[in-house]
PDB file of C-alpha atoms in Angstrom:
ATOM      1  CA  MET A 547      -0.263 -15.084  13.312  1.00 38.00           C
ATOM      2  CA  ALA A 548       2.860 -15.042  15.474  1.00 38.00           C
ATOM      3  CA  SER A 549       5.113 -15.754  12.492  1.00 38.00           C
ATOM      4  CA  LEU A 550       3.472 -13.014  10.425  1.00 34.00           C
ATOM      5  CA  GLN A 551       3.882 -10.502  13.199  1.00 39.00           C
ATOM      6  CA  THR A 552       7.539 -11.492  13.640  1.00 38.00           C
ATOM      7  CA  SER A 553       8.205 -11.095   9.918  1.00 36.00           C
ATOM      8  CA  ALA A 554       6.514  -7.703   9.831  1.00 35.00           C
ATOM      9  CA  THR A 555       8.524  -6.533  12.836  1.00 39.00           C
ATOM     10  CA  ARG A 556      11.810  -7.617  11.313  1.00 42.00           C
ATOM     11  CA  ALA A 557      10.949  -5.944   8.002  1.00 36.00           C
ATOM     12  CA  ALA A 558      10.059  -2.683   9.702  1.00 38.00           C
ATOM     13  CA  GLN A 559      13.356  -2.726  11.564  1.00 44.00           C
ATOM     14  CA  ARG A 560      15.282  -3.064   8.308  1.00 40.00           C
ATOM     15  CA  LEU A 561      13.506  -0.325   6.399  1.00 42.00           C
ATOM     16  CA  ARG A 562      13.190   3.395   6.861  1.00 50.00           C
ATOM     17  CA  PRO A 563       9.814   4.488   8.282  1.00 56.00           C
ATOM     18  CA  ALA A 564       8.613   5.806   4.921  1.00 58.00           C
ATOM     19  CA  THR A 565       9.629   2.635   3.100  1.00 55.00           C
ATOM     20  CA  ALA A 566       7.994   0.441   5.708  1.00 60.00           C
ATOM     21  CA  ALA A 567       4.752   2.411   5.523  1.00 60.00           C
ATOM     22  CA  PHE A 568       4.606   2.150   1.742  1.00 60.00           C
ATOM     23  CA  SER A 569       5.328  -1.581   1.945  1.00 54.00           C
ATOM     24  CA  ALA A 570       2.427  -2.114   4.322  1.00 53.00           C
ATOM     25  CA  ALA A 571       0.102  -0.124   2.129  1.00 53.00           C
ATOM     26  CA  SER A 572       1.114  -2.003  -0.973  1.00 51.00           C
ATOM     27  CA  GLN A 573       0.036  -5.252   0.670  1.00 49.00           C
ATOM     28  CA  GLN A 574      -3.492  -3.847   0.974  1.00 44.00           C
ATOM     29  CA  CYS A 575      -3.738  -2.143  -2.389  1.00 43.00           C
ATOM     30  CA  ARG A 576      -1.527  -4.105  -4.778  1.00 46.00           C
ATOM     31  CA  ALA A 577      -3.412  -4.691  -8.023  1.00 43.00           C
ATOM     32  CA  GLY A 578      -2.540  -6.466 -11.252  1.00 45.00           C
ATOM     33  CA  SER A 579       0.680  -8.376 -11.931  1.00 46.00           C
ATOM     34  CA  SER A 580       4.286  -7.282 -12.345  1.00 52.00           C
ATOM     35  CA  ALA A 581       4.589  -9.708 -15.258  1.00 58.00           C
ATOM     36  CA  ALA A 582       3.421  -7.009 -17.684  1.00 65.00           C
ATOM     37  CA  VAL A 583       6.379  -4.794 -16.775  1.00 72.00           C
ATOM     38  CA  ALA A 584       9.000  -7.478 -16.222  1.00 73.00           C
ATOM     39  CA  GLY A 585      12.323  -6.336 -17.642  1.00 82.00           C
ATOM     40  CA  LYS A 586      11.255  -2.697 -18.012  1.00 87.00           C
ATOM     41  CA  ARG A 587      13.111   0.122 -16.289  1.00 92.00           C
ATOM     42  CA  SER A 588      12.094   3.537 -15.055  1.00 96.00           C
ATOM     43  CA  TRP A 589      13.687   6.750 -16.274  1.00 96.00           C
ATOM     44  CA  MET A 590      13.909   7.675 -12.577  1.00 95.00           C
ATOM     45  CA  GLU A 591      17.316   6.499 -11.424  1.00 92.00           C
ATOM     46  CA  HIS A 592      17.387   4.193  -8.412  1.00 92.00           C
ATOM     47  CA  PRO A 593      19.587   1.381  -7.031  1.00 91.00           C
ATOM     48  CA  ALA A 594      19.112  -2.057  -8.548  1.00 90.00           C
ATOM     49  CA  ASP A 595      18.030  -3.416  -5.157  1.00 92.00           C
ATOM     50  CA  SER A 596      15.435  -0.700  -4.540  1.00 93.00           C
ATOM     51  CA  ASP A 597      12.264  -1.800  -2.768  1.00 94.00           C
ATOM     52  CA  PHE A 598      10.218   0.184  -5.277  1.00 96.00           C
ATOM     53  CA  PRO A 599      11.254  -0.450  -8.871  1.00 95.00           C
ATOM     54  CA  LEU A 600       8.775  -0.149 -11.730  1.00 95.00           C
ATOM     55  CA  GLN A 601       7.618  -3.696 -10.986  1.00 93.00           C
ATOM     56  CA  ASN A 602       6.489  -2.806  -7.454  1.00 94.00           C
ATOM     57  CA  LEU A 603       4.539   0.453  -7.345  1.00 96.00           C
ATOM     58  CA  PRO A 604       2.921   0.615  -3.897  1.00 96.00           C
ATOM     59  CA  PHE A 605       0.130   2.866  -2.666  1.00 98.00           C
ATOM     60  CA  GLY A 606       0.204   4.952   0.480  1.00 97.00           C
ATOM     61  CA  VAL A 607      -0.614   8.312   2.032  1.00 98.00           C
ATOM     62  CA  PHE A 608       1.972  10.992   2.780  1.00 98.00           C
ATOM     63  CA  SER A 609       2.383  14.637   3.609  1.00 97.00           C
ATOM     64  CA  CYS A 610       5.316  17.020   3.269  1.00 95.00           C
ATOM     65  CA  ARG A 611       6.125  20.700   3.673  1.00 91.00           C
ATOM     66  CA  LYS A 612       4.322  21.381   0.382  1.00 87.00           C
ATOM     67  CA  GLY A 613       0.943  20.185   1.585  1.00 91.00           C
ATOM     68  CA  GLY A 614      -1.246  17.961   3.753  1.00 95.00           C
ATOM     69  CA  ALA A 615      -1.953  14.255   3.537  1.00 97.00           C
ATOM     70  CA  ARG A 616      -2.748  12.865   0.091  1.00 97.00           C
ATOM     71  CA  CYS A 617      -2.335   9.647  -1.878  1.00 98.00           C
ATOM     72  CA  ALA A 618       0.924   8.556  -3.449  1.00 98.00           C
ATOM     73  CA  THR A 619       2.904   5.750  -4.957  1.00 98.00           C
ATOM     74  CA  ALA A 620       6.700   5.419  -4.883  1.00 97.00           C
ATOM     75  CA  ILE A 621       9.533   4.854  -7.330  1.00 97.00           C
ATOM     76  CA  GLY A 622      13.023   4.280  -6.015  1.00 96.00           C
ATOM     77  CA  GLY A 623      13.649   6.746  -3.202  1.00 95.00           C
ATOM     78  CA  TYR A 624      10.796   9.104  -4.076  1.00 97.00           C
ATOM     79  CA  ALA A 625       7.139   9.423  -3.191  1.00 97.00           C
ATOM     80  CA  VAL A 626       5.046  10.114  -6.297  1.00 98.00           C
ATOM     81  CA  ASP A 627       2.217  12.531  -5.546  1.00 98.00           C
ATOM     82  CA  LEU A 628      -0.878  11.085  -7.234  1.00 98.00           C
ATOM     83  CA  SER A 629      -2.948  14.176  -6.548  1.00 98.00           C
ATOM     84  CA  ALA A 630      -0.333  16.285  -8.382  1.00 98.00           C
ATOM     85  CA  LEU A 631      -0.463  13.925 -11.357  1.00 98.00           C
ATOM     86  CA  ALA A 632      -4.265  14.094 -11.349  1.00 98.00           C
ATOM     87  CA  ASN A 633      -4.306  17.891 -11.098  1.00 97.00           C
ATOM     88  CA  ALA A 634      -1.974  18.045 -14.106  1.00 98.00           C
ATOM     89  CA  GLY A 635      -4.513  16.039 -16.104  1.00 98.00           C
ATOM     90  CA  LEU A 636      -2.202  13.049 -16.487  1.00 98.00           C
ATOM     91  CA  LEU A 637      -4.661  10.592 -14.933  1.00 98.00           C
ATOM     92  CA  SER A 638      -7.750  11.772 -16.799  1.00 97.00           C
ATOM     93  CA  SER A 639      -7.880   8.562 -18.836  1.00 97.00           C
ATOM     94  CA  LEU A 640      -8.633   6.479 -15.732  1.00 98.00           C
ATOM     95  CA  PRO A 641     -12.201   5.160 -15.333  1.00 97.00           C
ATOM     96  CA  PHE A 642     -12.863   7.253 -12.206  1.00 98.00           C
ATOM     97  CA  ASP A 643     -12.401  10.813 -10.934  1.00 98.00           C
ATOM     98  CA  ALA A 644      -8.697  10.656 -10.045  1.00 98.00           C
ATOM     99  CA  ARG A 645      -8.627  14.202  -8.675  1.00 97.00           C
ATOM    100  CA  SER A 646     -11.352  13.452  -6.171  1.00 98.00           C
ATOM    101  CA  VAL A 647      -9.958  10.060  -5.167  1.00 98.00           C
ATOM    102  CA  PHE A 648      -6.260  10.896  -4.818  1.00 98.00           C
ATOM    103  CA  GLN A 649      -6.519  14.233  -3.013  1.00 97.00           C
ATOM    104  CA  ARG A 650      -8.091  12.448  -0.030  1.00 97.00           C
ATOM    105  CA  HIS A 651      -6.185  11.665   3.154  1.00 97.00           C
ATOM    106  CA  THR A 652      -6.856   7.906   2.961  1.00 98.00           C
ATOM    107  CA  LEU A 653      -6.931   5.207   0.295  1.00 98.00           C
ATOM    108  CA  ASN A 654     -10.466   4.106   1.210  1.00 97.00           C
ATOM    109  CA  ALA A 655     -12.085   5.593  -1.897  1.00 98.00           C
ATOM    110  CA  PHE A 656      -9.440   4.019  -4.133  1.00 98.00           C
ATOM    111  CA  MET A 657      -9.711   0.631  -2.432  1.00 97.00           C
ATOM    112  CA  ALA A 658     -13.500   0.732  -2.856  1.00 97.00           C
ATOM    113  CA  LEU A 659     -13.146   0.868  -6.647  1.00 98.00           C
ATOM    114  CA  PRO A 660     -13.412  -2.355  -8.687  1.00 97.00           C
ATOM    115  CA  ARG A 661     -10.282  -4.237  -9.713  1.00 97.00           C
ATOM    116  CA  PRO A 662     -10.265  -2.867 -13.306  1.00 97.00           C
ATOM    117  CA  ALA A 663      -9.760   0.631 -11.845  1.00 98.00           C
ATOM    118  CA  TRP A 664      -6.715  -0.548  -9.893  1.00 97.00           C
ATOM    119  CA  THR A 665      -5.304  -2.309 -12.948  1.00 97.00           C
ATOM    120  CA  ALA A 666      -5.814   0.786 -15.100  1.00 98.00           C
ATOM    121  CA  THR A 667      -4.128   2.978 -12.476  1.00 98.00           C
ATOM    122  CA  ARG A 668      -1.082   0.741 -12.264  1.00 97.00           C
ATOM    123  CA  ALA A 669      -0.836   0.599 -16.056  1.00 96.00           C
ATOM    124  CA  ARG A 670      -1.027   4.392 -16.380  1.00 98.00           C
ATOM    125  CA  LEU A 671       1.577   4.959 -13.664  1.00 98.00           C
ATOM    126  CA  THR A 672       3.865   2.463 -15.371  1.00 96.00           C
ATOM    127  CA  GLU A 673       3.400   4.335 -18.639  1.00 97.00           C
ATOM    128  CA  LEU A 674       4.372   7.631 -17.002  1.00 97.00           C
ATOM    129  CA  LEU A 675       7.392   6.228 -15.180  1.00 97.00           C
ATOM    130  CA  GLU A 676       8.894   3.732 -17.601  1.00 96.00           C
ATOM    131  CA  ALA A 677      11.785   4.586 -19.890  1.00 95.00           C
ATOM    132  CA  GLY A 678      10.403   5.189 -23.365  1.00 94.00           C
ATOM    133  CA  GLY A 679       6.844   5.662 -22.122  1.00 95.00           C
ATOM    134  CA  ASP A 680       4.783   8.850 -21.797  1.00 96.00           C
ATOM    135  CA  GLU A 681       7.428  11.523 -21.117  1.00 96.00           C
ATOM    136  CA  LYS A 682       5.145  14.381 -20.023  1.00 97.00           C
ATOM    137  CA  VAL A 683       6.465  14.270 -16.457  1.00 97.00           C
ATOM    138  CA  LYS A 684      10.052  13.574 -17.448  1.00 96.00           C
ATOM    139  CA  ARG A 685      10.221  16.617 -19.737  1.00 96.00           C
ATOM    140  CA  ASP A 686       8.531  19.099 -17.362  1.00 97.00           C
ATOM    141  CA  GLU A 687      10.906  20.293 -14.637  1.00 97.00           C
ATOM    142  CA  ASP A 688       8.226  22.154 -12.670  1.00 97.00           C
ATOM    143  CA  LEU A 689       5.908  19.142 -12.780  1.00 97.00           C
ATOM    144  CA  ARG A 690       8.672  16.821 -11.608  1.00 97.00           C
ATOM    145  CA  ALA A 691       9.278  19.123  -8.643  1.00 96.00           C
ATOM    146  CA  ALA A 692       5.591  18.939  -7.737  1.00 96.00           C
ATOM    147  CA  VAL A 693       5.219  15.198  -8.244  1.00 97.00           C
ATOM    148  CA  PHE A 694       8.406  13.682  -6.775  1.00 97.00           C
ATOM    149  CA  GLN A 695       9.218  14.096  -3.086  1.00 97.00           C
ATOM    150  CA  PRO A 696      12.216  12.350  -1.444  1.00 96.00           C
ATOM    151  CA  LEU A 697      11.015   9.647   0.933  1.00 96.00           C
ATOM    152  CA  SER A 698      13.480  10.971   3.503  1.00 95.00           C
ATOM    153  CA  GLU A 699      11.561  14.255   3.588  1.00 96.00           C
ATOM    154  CA  VAL A 700       7.965  13.036   3.798  1.00 97.00           C
ATOM    155  CA  THR A 701       5.765  11.865   6.640  1.00 97.00           C
ATOM    156  CA  MET A 702       3.775   8.683   6.072  1.00 97.00           C
ATOM    157  CA  HIS A 703       0.260   8.268   7.471  1.00 97.00           C
ATOM    158  CA  LEU A 704      -2.120   5.406   8.211  1.00 95.00           C
ATOM    159  CA  PRO A 705      -3.408   4.790   4.670  1.00 96.00           C
ATOM    160  CA  ALA A 706      -6.946   3.689   5.562  1.00 94.00           C
ATOM    161  CA  GLU A 707      -9.804   4.487   7.892  1.00 93.00           C
ATOM    162  CA  ILE A 708     -10.431   1.175   9.644  1.00 87.00           C
ATOM    163  CA  GLY A 709     -14.029   0.704  10.723  1.00 82.00           C
ATOM    164  CA  ASP A 710     -13.937  -2.904  11.885  1.00 82.00           C
ATOM    165  CA  TYR A 711     -12.087  -6.149  11.372  1.00 80.00           C
ATOM    166  CA  THR A 712     -12.258  -9.938  11.576  1.00 80.00           C
ATOM    167  CA  ASP A 713      -9.684 -11.623  13.778  1.00 80.00           C
ATOM    168  CA  PHE A 714      -8.793 -15.265  13.046  1.00 79.00           C
ATOM    169  CA  TYR A 715      -7.476 -17.678  15.654  1.00 78.00           C
ATOM    170  CA  SER A 716      -4.363 -18.757  13.765  1.00 82.00           C
ATOM    171  CA  SER A 717      -2.335 -19.620  16.867  1.00 88.00           C
ATOM    172  CA  LYS A 718      -3.206 -22.853  18.683  1.00 90.00           C
ATOM    173  CA  GLU A 719      -1.578 -21.555  21.864  1.00 92.00           C
ATOM    174  CA  HIS A 720      -3.591 -18.326  21.775  1.00 88.00           C
ATOM    175  CA  ALA A 721      -6.864 -20.149  21.109  1.00 88.00           C
ATOM    176  CA  THR A 722      -6.121 -22.554  23.956  1.00 92.00           C
ATOM    177  CA  ASN A 723      -5.308 -19.772  26.422  1.00 92.00           C
ATOM    178  CA  VAL A 724      -8.505 -17.889  25.570  1.00 88.00           C
ATOM    179  CA  GLY A 725     -10.486 -21.129  25.808  1.00 90.00           C
ATOM    180  CA  ILE A 726      -9.140 -21.754  29.287  1.00 95.00           C
ATOM    181  CA  MET A 727     -10.395 -18.320  30.343  1.00 95.00           C
ATOM    182  CA  PHE A 728     -13.923 -19.032  29.118  1.00 93.00           C
ATOM    183  CA  ARG A 729     -14.371 -22.827  29.454  1.00 93.00           C
ATOM    184  CA  GLY A 730     -11.617 -24.110  31.721  1.00 94.00           C
ATOM    185  CA  LYS A 731      -8.569 -26.252  30.976  1.00 93.00           C
ATOM    186  CA  ASP A 732     -10.493 -29.473  30.241  1.00 91.00           C
ATOM    187  CA  ASN A 733     -12.504 -27.929  27.379  1.00 91.00           C
ATOM    188  CA  ALA A 734     -10.194 -25.166  26.243  1.00 92.00           C
ATOM    189  CA  LEU A 735      -9.769 -25.930  22.545  1.00 90.00           C
ATOM    190  CA  GLN A 736     -12.970 -26.643  20.630  1.00 86.00           C
ATOM    191  CA  PRO A 737     -12.720 -29.590  18.175  1.00 87.00           C
ATOM    192  CA  ASN A 738     -13.807 -27.439  15.225  1.00 87.00           C
ATOM    193  CA  TRP A 739     -10.699 -25.238  15.619  1.00 87.00           C
ATOM    194  CA  LEU A 740      -8.645 -28.063  14.117  1.00 88.00           C
ATOM    195  CA  HIS A 741     -10.874 -28.427  11.035  1.00 89.00           C
ATOM    196  CA  LEU A 742     -12.024 -24.961   9.903  1.00 85.00           C
ATOM    197  CA  PRO A 743     -10.993 -21.307  10.230  1.00 80.00           C
ATOM    198  CA  VAL A 744     -12.378 -19.726  13.378  1.00 82.00           C
ATOM    199  CA  GLY A 745     -12.699 -15.981  13.553  1.00 80.00           C
ATOM    200  CA  TYR A 746     -14.640 -13.266  15.261  1.00 78.00           C
ATOM    201  CA  HIS A 747     -15.800  -9.822  14.266  1.00 81.00           C
ATOM    202  CA  GLY A 748     -14.613  -6.792  16.182  1.00 74.00           C
ATOM    203  CA  ARG A 749     -14.390  -3.019  15.987  1.00 68.00           C
ATOM    204  CA  ALA A 750     -11.223  -0.955  15.706  1.00 55.00           C
TER     205      ALA A 750
END
């Protein structure tokens, strides 16, 4: 756990707050594989080393001066307003009510959907953003203004309502220290810790 926390801290220090927030969200909601879009490019210009090319469309929650918190993805240096896409009818082919799901202030409803819904969403977003794909957004200046918001001008939010969690003892030192508190130094680390994952349920 210590190494994961260190890596996350270093990553957050390197990235802008909006980029870091989207990166964290994408770890929770990433669906499908980038193999299907390998080699493809977006018609949205962005640096070659962008954190969010077509092959890595994350999911998060943002707000800006144009409205309150709602769901988004990102391409290059822009947040992509999923509720705006849904309201324009461009996500109507998805196997769920995109308007209802993406206008919410968390990703909980989206994360609760089955994997095929995530895969279909990623495929449709790729279609709308890739060069040579569906050009409805690309050709509509007013729609582009509604859909794309610079990451430097948005506020990112906690993307999920967290009801509870399971914490795993992944650090031998931590498990030993806690064991000393409860059982004393001579019986601090239980033998089963070395042979199977040990976790406990808690509430956020």
